């Protein structure tokens, strides 16, 4: 089986290094709020359908020379923008215009502006987030325990073969997107319960440990993502159990097995990033045993060109 | 006393957001290897002295329209570049041309290229690193212990009033630049011994925990830095002791006191970044208690525009 370096592995996730390249090489469109704030990027292939829809609902202004798609000035509130976009997406879904919309989630993802006082300026159906290349948010929970001699053992989930994305790949014990305005800690306990049957009193022991950030592209589209990372040290006798059909099986692996699976590219790419971050923070991957240490850490914490959640102003 | 937000505090360190701005607004010069690799930035004020020196030693080629200072093609090995630069710096020091050189360290800092096979392509006297804006490396060691009820207590050093930089400011228990090709772990144990009299058997327990990166400017000049971060949990009865006159006193503070000092900007700026990183990794600063959480983490992990150490090719 091919073995990759850990730097190659993290770069398999970070596959969109530069939005300017998308715009110039692939003729993608910058997605702008009515105040000009860049909040996403739309693939060239999706522009025609949006422009046709805008004959019904004049939500967007298109500039084909600058290659921008911008909210019209009359769509100047979160409610107006979100409602008009929802109606456009509903029609595209009916017409089967975009393949992504076949997996309609009824889950809204927030988009933040520069001066949005900490509140979303737009809500987008999750299934369409990939079409607009908006920045999205999620939680990843590293479940681990320690052997009697203190060795770290990691719980690894194997994604069900029926999953539409990355079937059969390895994953964190629990992870998921944050939608519908759910809180971060609520998302942690929800995913722990839904994916691994971790009861609330254990899931709430999960400790915040920072974020990972990357800009990836999958078959679904563009995904610039911020994942809130949590470490959950589990009692030695606790066993996570698949619950919602998304996980086929859980394994409890020593570090050496997890590292081997990482290098063999058996993890879903963003989950690999999360494991590498865990190993860096826990002193398992170090500058002594990993010559690409500094560049690997750069690839775990990519700056994203879109505003994120901020302090209420 | 003025209180700042933690985002303001980390931005007090990250004061050079963009090298293009330095070049266009301040008429600084890009510092290039003979293969065109960008490895630093030279302030406009330092160019005249270097150009005058190059009448003796034609080390650099200046392009005043592109604003670049580039190694001449004949300086095509590490040895040739380093020796010629050393002789120029020695003359500038004699002539008292640059204030920075009054603090000559006899310590060489490495500069890495893109395809440098993991080895330095140039060594620069530490005192002149600020003039060339080269990327530098160091270690910061968070010394901490836990109270009997598990609460984290942090050892904080107060820099001596006689220090030439940031006198009286707060600092990690131990920290220092990595020069002369010293290893990272050797630097950790050296700084622990020199600054805090931490014996080797305790210092070697320091656990690697990643890096912090920032691009700052101090009175000395430009400093794009990568700091290797270590956490050292100390026995409860261990007390670090100032050793080399660089530290006036050590304090053992609960988190609340460290946070107050952080917000009052009493830490040296890059040390503040290191404390914030510790608090993020240990779940003390979270998205729940810190509205700028995501942007703070961005500011702890700035990408730097110069190559770093890489895997031997």
Short mmCIF file of N, CA and C in Angstrom, two decimals, chain B residues 135-293:
data_model
loop_
_atom_site.label_atom_id
_atom_site.label_comp_id
_atom_site.label_asym_id
_atom_site.label_seq_id
_atom_site.Cartn_x
_atom_site.Cartn_y
_atom_site.Cartn_z
N UNK B 135 13.65 35.09 8.68
CA UNK B 135 12.83 34.25 9.57
C UNK B 135 13.74 33.61 10.61
N UNK B 136 13.37 33.74 11.88
CA UNK B 136 14.19 33.18 12.94
C UNK B 136 13.38 32.19 13.76
N UNK B 137 14.09 31.44 14.59
CA UNK B 137 13.50 30.30 15.30
C UNK B 137 13.89 30.37 16.77
N UNK B 138 13.01 29.89 17.61
CA UNK B 138 13.33 29.86 19.03
C UNK B 138 12.49 28.83 19.74
N UNK B 139 12.71 28.72 21.05
CA UNK B 139 11.90 27.83 21.88
C UNK B 139 11.28 28.65 23.00
N UNK B 140 10.04 28.35 23.32
CA UNK B 140 9.37 28.95 24.49
C UNK B 140 8.83 27.81 25.33
N UNK B 141 9.14 27.85 26.62
CA UNK B 141 8.74 26.77 27.51
C UNK B 141 7.76 27.30 28.55
N UNK B 142 6.51 26.79 28.46
CA UNK B 142 5.49 27.11 29.45
C UNK B 142 5.73 26.23 30.67
N UNK B 143 6.20 26.83 31.77
CA UNK B 143 6.36 26.08 33.01
C UNK B 143 5.09 26.18 33.83
N UNK B 144 4.56 25.05 34.23
CA UNK B 144 3.33 25.10 35.03
C UNK B 144 3.29 23.95 36.01
N UNK B 145 2.39 24.06 36.96
CA UNK B 145 2.17 22.96 37.88
C UNK B 145 0.66 22.91 38.17
N UNK B 146 0.25 21.97 38.97
CA UNK B 146 -1.17 21.90 39.32
C UNK B 146 -1.31 21.93 40.83
N UNK B 147 -2.30 22.66 41.30
CA UNK B 147 -2.58 22.68 42.73
C UNK B 147 -3.15 21.32 43.14
N UNK B 148 -3.27 21.10 44.44
CA UNK B 148 -3.78 19.80 44.92
C UNK B 148 -5.17 19.50 44.36
N UNK B 149 -5.95 20.53 44.02
CA UNK B 149 -7.28 20.26 43.43
C UNK B 149 -7.26 20.32 41.90
N UNK B 150 -6.06 20.23 41.29
CA UNK B 150 -5.97 20.08 39.84
C UNK B 150 -5.94 21.37 39.05
N UNK B 151 -6.03 22.50 39.74
CA UNK B 151 -6.03 23.79 39.05
C UNK B 151 -4.64 24.07 38.45
N UNK B 152 -4.61 24.55 37.19
CA UNK B 152 -3.33 24.89 36.56
C UNK B 152 -2.79 26.19 37.14
N UNK B 153 -1.53 26.15 37.57
CA UNK B 153 -0.82 27.35 38.03
C UNK B 153 0.37 27.55 37.11
N UNK B 154 0.60 28.77 36.67
CA UNK B 154 1.62 29.01 35.65
C UNK B 154 2.81 29.78 36.25
N UNK B 155 4.01 29.31 35.91
CA UNK B 155 5.22 30.06 36.28
C UNK B 155 5.45 31.15 35.24
N UNK B 156 5.58 32.38 35.74
CA UNK B 156 5.76 33.54 34.89
C UNK B 156 7.05 34.23 35.33
N UNK B 157 7.90 34.57 34.37
CA UNK B 157 9.13 35.28 34.70
C UNK B 157 8.96 36.78 34.48
N UNK B 158 9.59 37.58 35.36
CA UNK B 158 9.61 39.03 35.11
C UNK B 158 11.00 39.38 34.60
N UNK B 159 11.06 39.92 33.37
CA UNK B 159 12.34 40.24 32.76
C UNK B 159 13.06 41.32 33.57
N UNK B 160 14.37 41.17 33.68
CA UNK B 160 15.17 42.13 34.44
C UNK B 160 15.02 43.54 33.87
N UNK B 161 15.10 44.54 34.74
CA UNK B 161 15.00 45.94 34.29
C UNK B 161 16.21 46.32 33.45
N UNK B 162 17.26 45.52 33.56
CA UNK B 162 18.48 45.82 32.79
C UNK B 162 18.45 45.22 31.38
N UNK B 163 17.42 44.41 31.07
CA UNK B 163 17.34 43.83 29.72
C UNK B 163 17.21 44.95 28.70
N UNK B 164 17.88 44.79 27.55
CA UNK B 164 17.81 45.86 26.55
C UNK B 164 16.46 45.85 25.83
N UNK B 165 15.85 44.68 25.74
CA UNK B 165 14.53 44.63 25.10
C UNK B 165 13.47 44.24 26.12
N UNK B 166 12.37 44.95 26.11
CA UNK B 166 11.20 44.68 26.96
C UNK B 166 11.56 44.50 28.43
N UNK B 167 12.36 45.43 29.02
CA UNK B 167 12.70 45.31 30.45
C UNK B 167 11.45 45.40 31.32
N UNK B 168 11.38 44.54 32.34
CA UNK B 168 10.27 44.58 33.29
C UNK B 168 9.01 43.89 32.80
N UNK B 169 9.01 43.45 31.55
CA UNK B 169 7.82 42.76 31.03
C UNK B 169 7.81 41.30 31.50
N UNK B 170 6.64 40.68 31.41
CA UNK B 170 6.50 39.28 31.81
C UNK B 170 6.87 38.37 30.64
N UNK B 171 7.27 37.16 30.98
CA UNK B 171 7.85 36.24 30.00
C UNK B 171 7.49 34.81 30.40
N UNK B 172 7.72 33.86 29.47
CA UNK B 172 7.62 32.45 29.83
C UNK B 172 8.67 32.13 30.92
N UNK B 173 8.55 30.95 31.52
CA UNK B 173 9.57 30.53 32.48
C UNK B 173 10.94 30.51 31.83
N UNK B 174 11.01 30.07 30.57
CA UNK B 174 12.27 30.06 29.85
C UNK B 174 11.98 30.17 28.35
N UNK B 175 12.86 30.83 27.64
CA UNK B 175 12.70 31.00 26.19
C UNK B 175 14.01 31.50 25.61
N UNK B 176 14.21 31.25 24.33
CA UNK B 176 15.42 31.78 23.70
C UNK B 176 15.49 31.42 22.24
N UNK B 177 16.34 32.15 21.52
CA UNK B 177 16.53 31.89 20.10
C UNK B 177 17.37 30.63 19.89
N UNK B 178 17.17 30.00 18.74
CA UNK B 178 17.96 28.82 18.39
C UNK B 178 19.03 29.27 17.41
N UNK B 179 20.28 29.25 17.84
CA UNK B 179 21.38 29.69 16.97
C UNK B 179 22.48 28.65 16.90
N UNK B 180 23.46 28.94 16.03
CA UNK B 180 24.66 28.09 15.93
C UNK B 180 24.35 26.63 15.66
N UNK B 181 23.19 26.36 15.04
CA UNK B 181 22.87 24.99 14.68
C UNK B 181 22.52 24.09 15.86
N UNK B 182 22.25 24.71 17.01
CA UNK B 182 21.85 23.93 18.18
C UNK B 182 20.53 23.22 17.90
N UNK B 183 20.34 22.04 18.45
CA UNK B 183 19.07 21.33 18.29
C UNK B 183 17.97 21.99 19.11
N UNK B 184 16.74 21.64 18.78
CA UNK B 184 15.60 22.24 19.47
C UNK B 184 15.55 21.77 20.93
N UNK B 185 15.70 20.47 21.16
CA UNK B 185 15.64 19.97 22.54
C UNK B 185 16.83 20.46 23.37
N UNK B 186 18.00 20.56 22.71
CA UNK B 186 19.16 21.13 23.42
C UNK B 186 18.88 22.57 23.82
N UNK B 187 18.19 23.31 22.92
CA UNK B 187 17.87 24.69 23.25
C UNK B 187 16.91 24.77 24.43
N UNK B 188 15.98 23.81 24.48
CA UNK B 188 15.03 23.78 25.60
C UNK B 188 15.78 23.58 26.92
N UNK B 189 16.62 22.57 26.97
CA UNK B 189 17.31 22.28 28.25
C UNK B 189 18.30 23.38 28.60
N UNK B 190 18.95 23.97 27.57
CA UNK B 190 19.89 25.07 27.80
C UNK B 190 19.17 26.28 28.40
N UNK B 191 18.04 26.68 27.80
CA UNK B 191 17.32 27.86 28.30
C UNK B 191 16.74 27.60 29.68
N UNK B 192 16.25 26.36 29.90
CA UNK B 192 15.70 26.04 31.23
C UNK B 192 16.78 26.17 32.30
N UNK B 193 17.97 25.70 31.99
CA UNK B 193 19.09 25.78 32.94
C UNK B 193 19.55 27.23 33.11
N UNK B 194 19.76 27.91 31.97
CA UNK B 194 20.34 29.26 32.03
C UNK B 194 19.41 30.28 32.66
N UNK B 195 18.12 30.16 32.36
CA UNK B 195 17.20 31.21 32.81
C UNK B 195 16.50 30.89 34.11
N UNK B 196 16.35 29.60 34.43
CA UNK B 196 15.50 29.27 35.58
C UNK B 196 16.08 28.16 36.47
N UNK B 197 17.33 27.76 36.19
CA UNK B 197 17.98 26.70 36.96
C UNK B 197 17.13 25.43 37.06
N UNK B 198 16.47 25.10 35.95
CA UNK B 198 15.72 23.83 35.91
C UNK B 198 16.73 22.73 35.57
N UNK B 199 16.91 21.73 36.44
CA UNK B 199 17.91 20.69 36.16
C UNK B 199 17.49 19.84 34.95
N UNK B 200 18.50 19.23 34.35
CA UNK B 200 18.31 18.49 33.10
C UNK B 200 17.23 17.41 33.23
N UNK B 201 17.22 16.70 34.35
CA UNK B 201 16.25 15.59 34.46
C UNK B 201 14.81 16.08 34.49
N UNK B 202 14.61 17.31 34.92
CA UNK B 202 13.26 17.88 34.88
C UNK B 202 13.00 18.53 33.51
N UNK B 203 14.00 19.26 32.99
CA UNK B 203 13.79 19.98 31.72
C UNK B 203 13.47 19.02 30.58
N UNK B 204 14.04 17.83 30.63
CA UNK B 204 13.81 16.87 29.53
C UNK B 204 12.38 16.33 29.54
N UNK B 205 11.61 16.62 30.59
CA UNK B 205 10.19 16.22 30.59
C UNK B 205 9.34 17.17 29.75
N UNK B 206 9.92 18.28 29.28
CA UNK B 206 9.15 19.25 28.48
C UNK B 206 8.55 18.54 27.26
N UNK B 207 7.26 18.78 27.03
CA UNK B 207 6.58 18.12 25.91
C UNK B 207 6.34 19.08 24.76
N UNK B 208 6.77 18.68 23.57
CA UNK B 208 6.51 19.49 22.38
C UNK B 208 5.00 19.67 22.21
N UNK B 209 4.58 20.88 21.86
CA UNK B 209 3.14 21.16 21.75
C UNK B 209 2.82 21.99 20.52
N UNK B 210 3.74 21.98 19.53
CA UNK B 210 3.46 22.72 18.29
C UNK B 210 4.34 23.95 18.15
N UNK B 211 3.86 24.89 17.38
CA UNK B 211 4.60 26.13 17.14
C UNK B 211 3.64 27.31 17.26
N UNK B 212 4.22 28.48 17.46
CA UNK B 212 3.49 29.73 17.21
C UNK B 212 4.28 30.49 16.15
N UNK B 213 3.59 31.26 15.33
CA UNK B 213 4.26 32.04 14.30
C UNK B 213 3.64 33.42 14.22
N UNK B 214 4.52 34.40 13.99
CA UNK B 214 4.07 35.79 13.90
C UNK B 214 5.13 36.57 13.12
N UNK B 215 4.72 37.75 12.66
CA UNK B 215 5.66 38.65 11.98
C UNK B 215 5.55 39.96 12.73
N UNK B 216 6.57 40.25 13.52
CA UNK B 216 6.51 41.42 14.38
C UNK B 216 7.59 42.42 14.01
N UNK B 217 7.45 43.62 14.52
CA UNK B 217 8.49 44.62 14.35
C UNK B 217 8.75 45.23 15.72
N UNK B 218 10.00 45.24 16.14
CA UNK B 218 10.35 45.87 17.41
C UNK B 218 11.31 47.00 17.12
N UNK B 219 11.81 47.62 18.17
CA UNK B 219 12.82 48.68 17.97
C UNK B 219 14.05 48.13 17.25
N UNK B 220 14.27 46.82 17.30
CA UNK B 220 15.44 46.22 16.65
C UNK B 220 15.25 46.07 15.15
N UNK B 221 14.00 45.87 14.73
CA UNK B 221 13.75 45.69 13.31
C UNK B 221 12.66 44.65 13.07
N UNK B 222 12.74 44.01 11.91
CA UNK B 222 11.69 43.08 11.48
C UNK B 222 11.98 41.67 11.98
N UNK B 223 10.96 41.01 12.53
CA UNK B 223 11.16 39.69 13.09
C UNK B 223 10.01 38.74 12.73
N UNK B 224 10.15 38.04 11.59
CA UNK B 224 9.21 36.94 11.31
C UNK B 224 9.72 35.70 12.04
N UNK B 225 8.95 35.21 13.00
CA UNK B 225 9.50 34.16 13.86
C UNK B 225 8.61 32.93 13.98
N UNK B 226 9.27 31.79 14.05
CA UNK B 226 8.65 30.52 14.38
C UNK B 226 9.19 30.10 15.74
N UNK B 227 8.30 29.93 16.70
CA UNK B 227 8.74 29.50 18.02
C UNK B 227 8.21 28.09 18.26
N UNK B 228 9.11 27.19 18.59
CA UNK B 228 8.72 25.84 19.00
C UNK B 228 8.25 25.93 20.45
N UNK B 229 7.03 25.46 20.69
CA UNK B 229 6.41 25.62 22.00
C UNK B 229 6.48 24.31 22.77
N UNK B 230 6.83 24.42 24.04
CA UNK B 230 6.89 23.24 24.92
C UNK B 230 6.12 23.51 26.20
N UNK B 231 5.47 22.48 26.71
CA UNK B 231 4.80 22.55 28.01
C UNK B 231 5.64 21.72 28.98
N UNK B 232 6.00 22.32 30.09
CA UNK B 232 6.77 21.58 31.11
C UNK B 232 5.99 21.60 32.42
N UNK B 233 5.37 20.47 32.74
CA UNK B 233 4.66 20.38 34.02
C UNK B 233 5.69 20.08 35.10
N UNK B 234 5.78 20.97 36.06
CA UNK B 234 6.82 20.87 37.09
C UNK B 234 6.25 20.23 38.35
N UNK B 235 7.11 19.56 39.11
CA UNK B 235 6.66 19.05 40.41
C UNK B 235 6.15 20.23 41.25
N UNK B 236 5.16 19.97 42.09
CA UNK B 236 4.52 21.06 42.83
C UNK B 236 5.50 21.81 43.71
N UNK B 237 6.53 21.11 44.18
CA UNK B 237 7.47 21.77 45.11
C UNK B 237 8.68 22.37 44.39
N UNK B 238 8.70 22.31 43.05
CA UNK B 238 9.84 22.86 42.33
C UNK B 238 9.68 24.37 42.16
N UNK B 239 10.76 25.09 42.39
CA UNK B 239 10.73 26.55 42.24
C UNK B 239 11.84 26.98 41.28
N UNK B 240 11.51 27.56 40.13
CA UNK B 240 12.56 28.07 39.24
C UNK B 240 13.26 29.26 39.88
N UNK B 241 14.55 29.37 39.61
CA UNK B 241 15.36 30.42 40.25
C UNK B 241 16.10 31.18 39.16
N UNK B 242 16.02 32.52 39.17
CA UNK B 242 16.78 33.29 38.17
C UNK B 242 18.25 32.95 38.25
N UNK B 243 18.88 32.93 37.09
CA UNK B 243 20.24 32.41 37.02
C UNK B 243 21.18 33.38 36.34
N UNK B 244 20.80 33.81 35.13
CA UNK B 244 21.77 34.54 34.32
C UNK B 244 21.51 36.05 34.32
N UNK B 245 20.73 36.54 35.26
CA UNK B 245 20.50 37.98 35.36
C UNK B 245 19.47 38.50 34.38
N UNK B 246 18.88 37.59 33.55
CA UNK B 246 17.89 38.05 32.56
C UNK B 246 16.50 38.13 33.18
N UNK B 247 16.30 37.35 34.24
CA UNK B 247 14.99 37.32 34.91
C UNK B 247 15.17 37.93 36.30
N UNK B 248 14.24 38.82 36.66
CA UNK B 248 14.31 39.44 37.98
C UNK B 248 13.69 38.51 39.02
N UNK B 249 12.57 37.88 38.63
CA UNK B 249 11.81 37.14 39.62
C UNK B 249 10.84 36.20 38.91
N UNK B 250 10.51 35.09 39.54
CA UNK B 250 9.46 34.20 39.01
C UNK B 250 8.24 34.24 39.92
N UNK B 251 7.07 34.23 39.30
CA UNK B 251 5.81 34.18 40.04
C UNK B 251 5.07 32.91 39.67
N UNK B 252 4.38 32.31 40.63
CA UNK B 252 3.48 31.19 40.35
C UNK B 252 2.06 31.71 40.48
N UNK B 253 1.39 31.83 39.32
CA UNK B 253 0.10 32.52 39.30
C UNK B 253 -1.03 31.60 38.87
N UNK B 254 -2.20 31.77 39.48
CA UNK B 254 -3.40 31.09 38.94
C UNK B 254 -3.76 31.71 37.60
N UNK B 255 -4.54 30.96 36.82
CA UNK B 255 -4.93 31.40 35.48
C UNK B 255 -5.53 32.81 35.49
N UNK B 256 -6.36 33.10 36.48
CA UNK B 256 -7.04 34.41 36.49
C UNK B 256 -6.03 35.54 36.56
N UNK B 257 -4.96 35.37 37.32
CA UNK B 257 -3.94 36.43 37.40
C UNK B 257 -3.16 36.55 36.09
N UNK B 258 -2.88 35.40 35.46
CA UNK B 258 -2.16 35.44 34.18
C UNK B 258 -3.03 36.14 33.13
N UNK B 259 -4.32 35.81 33.11
CA UNK B 259 -5.24 36.44 32.15
C UNK B 259 -5.30 37.95 32.37
N UNK B 260 -5.35 38.38 33.63
CA UNK B 260 -5.41 39.82 33.91
C UNK B 260 -4.14 40.51 33.39
N UNK B 261 -2.99 39.89 33.67
CA UNK B 261 -1.72 40.48 33.21
C UNK B 261 -1.65 40.52 31.68
N UNK B 262 -2.18 39.45 31.05
CA UNK B 262 -2.25 39.42 29.57
C UNK B 262 -3.04 40.61 29.05
N UNK B 263 -4.24 40.80 29.60
CA UNK B 263 -5.13 41.86 29.13
C UNK B 263 -4.57 43.24 29.42
N UNK B 264 -3.73 43.33 30.44
CA UNK B 264 -3.12 44.63 30.76
C UNK B 264 -1.84 44.84 29.96
N UNK B 265 -1.56 43.92 29.03
CA UNK B 265 -0.40 44.05 28.15
C UNK B 265 0.91 44.10 28.94
N UNK B 266 1.00 43.30 30.01
CA UNK B 266 2.22 43.28 30.82
C UNK B 266 3.21 42.23 30.32
N UNK B 267 2.77 41.35 29.39
CA UNK B 267 3.69 40.36 28.81
C UNK B 267 4.42 40.95 27.61
N UNK B 268 5.66 40.55 27.41
CA UNK B 268 6.35 40.79 26.13
C UNK B 268 5.42 40.24 25.03
N UNK B 269 5.25 40.97 23.91
CA UNK B 269 4.20 40.57 22.96
C UNK B 269 4.27 39.12 22.48
N UNK B 270 5.45 38.62 22.11
CA UNK B 270 5.47 37.23 21.62
C UNK B 270 5.24 36.23 22.75
N UNK B 271 5.60 36.61 23.97
CA UNK B 271 5.33 35.73 25.12
C UNK B 271 3.83 35.68 25.41
N UNK B 272 3.15 36.81 25.19
CA UNK B 272 1.68 36.83 25.34
C UNK B 272 1.05 35.84 24.37
N UNK B 273 1.55 35.81 23.14
CA UNK B 273 1.05 34.89 22.13
C UNK B 273 1.20 33.44 22.61
N UNK B 274 2.34 33.16 23.22
CA UNK B 274 2.63 31.80 23.69
C UNK B 274 1.69 31.42 24.85
N UNK B 275 1.41 32.37 25.72
CA UNK B 275 0.48 32.09 26.83
C UNK B 275 -0.93 31.84 26.27
N UNK B 276 -1.34 32.67 25.32
CA UNK B 276 -2.67 32.50 24.73
C UNK B 276 -2.77 31.13 24.06
N UNK B 277 -1.72 30.73 23.34
CA UNK B 277 -1.70 29.40 22.72
C UNK B 277 -1.84 28.30 23.77
N UNK B 278 -1.12 28.45 24.90
CA UNK B 278 -1.23 27.47 25.99
C UNK B 278 -2.67 27.39 26.49
N UNK B 279 -3.29 28.55 26.67
CA UNK B 279 -4.66 28.59 27.19
C UNK B 279 -5.66 27.99 26.18
N UNK B 280 -5.40 28.20 24.90
CA UNK B 280 -6.27 27.61 23.88
C UNK B 280 -6.12 26.08 23.88
N UNK B 281 -4.88 25.61 23.88
CA UNK B 281 -4.65 24.16 23.83
C UNK B 281 -5.16 23.45 25.07
N UNK B 282 -5.15 24.16 26.22
CA UNK B 282 -5.58 23.54 27.47
C UNK B 282 -7.05 23.79 27.79
N UNK B 283 -7.80 24.32 26.84
CA UNK B 283 -9.24 24.50 27.05
C UNK B 283 -9.58 25.57 28.07
N UNK B 284 -8.66 26.51 28.29
CA UNK B 284 -8.91 27.61 29.24
C UNK B 284 -9.58 28.78 28.51
N UNK B 285 -9.05 29.12 27.35
CA UNK B 285 -9.73 30.05 26.45
C UNK B 285 -10.53 29.19 25.48
N UNK B 286 -11.84 29.43 25.39
CA UNK B 286 -12.69 28.62 24.51
C UNK B 286 -13.59 29.54 23.68
N UNK B 287 -14.26 28.94 22.70
CA UNK B 287 -15.19 29.74 21.89
C UNK B 287 -16.35 30.26 22.73
N UNK B 288 -16.61 29.61 23.86
CA UNK B 288 -17.71 30.06 24.72
C UNK B 288 -17.33 31.30 25.53
N UNK B 289 -16.09 31.35 26.02
CA UNK B 289 -15.73 32.49 26.87
C UNK B 289 -14.96 33.56 26.12
N UNK B 290 -14.69 33.35 24.83
CA UNK B 290 -13.87 34.29 24.07
C UNK B 290 -14.47 34.47 22.66
N UNK B 291 -15.18 35.59 22.44
CA UNK B 291 -15.87 35.77 21.15
C UNK B 291 -14.92 35.87 19.96
N UNK B 292 -13.66 36.23 20.19
CA UNK B 292 -12.70 36.35 19.09
C UNK B 292 -11.86 35.08 18.91
N UNK B 293 -12.33 33.98 19.48
CA UNK B 293 -11.57 32.71 19.52
C UNK B 293 -10.92 32.35 18.18
#
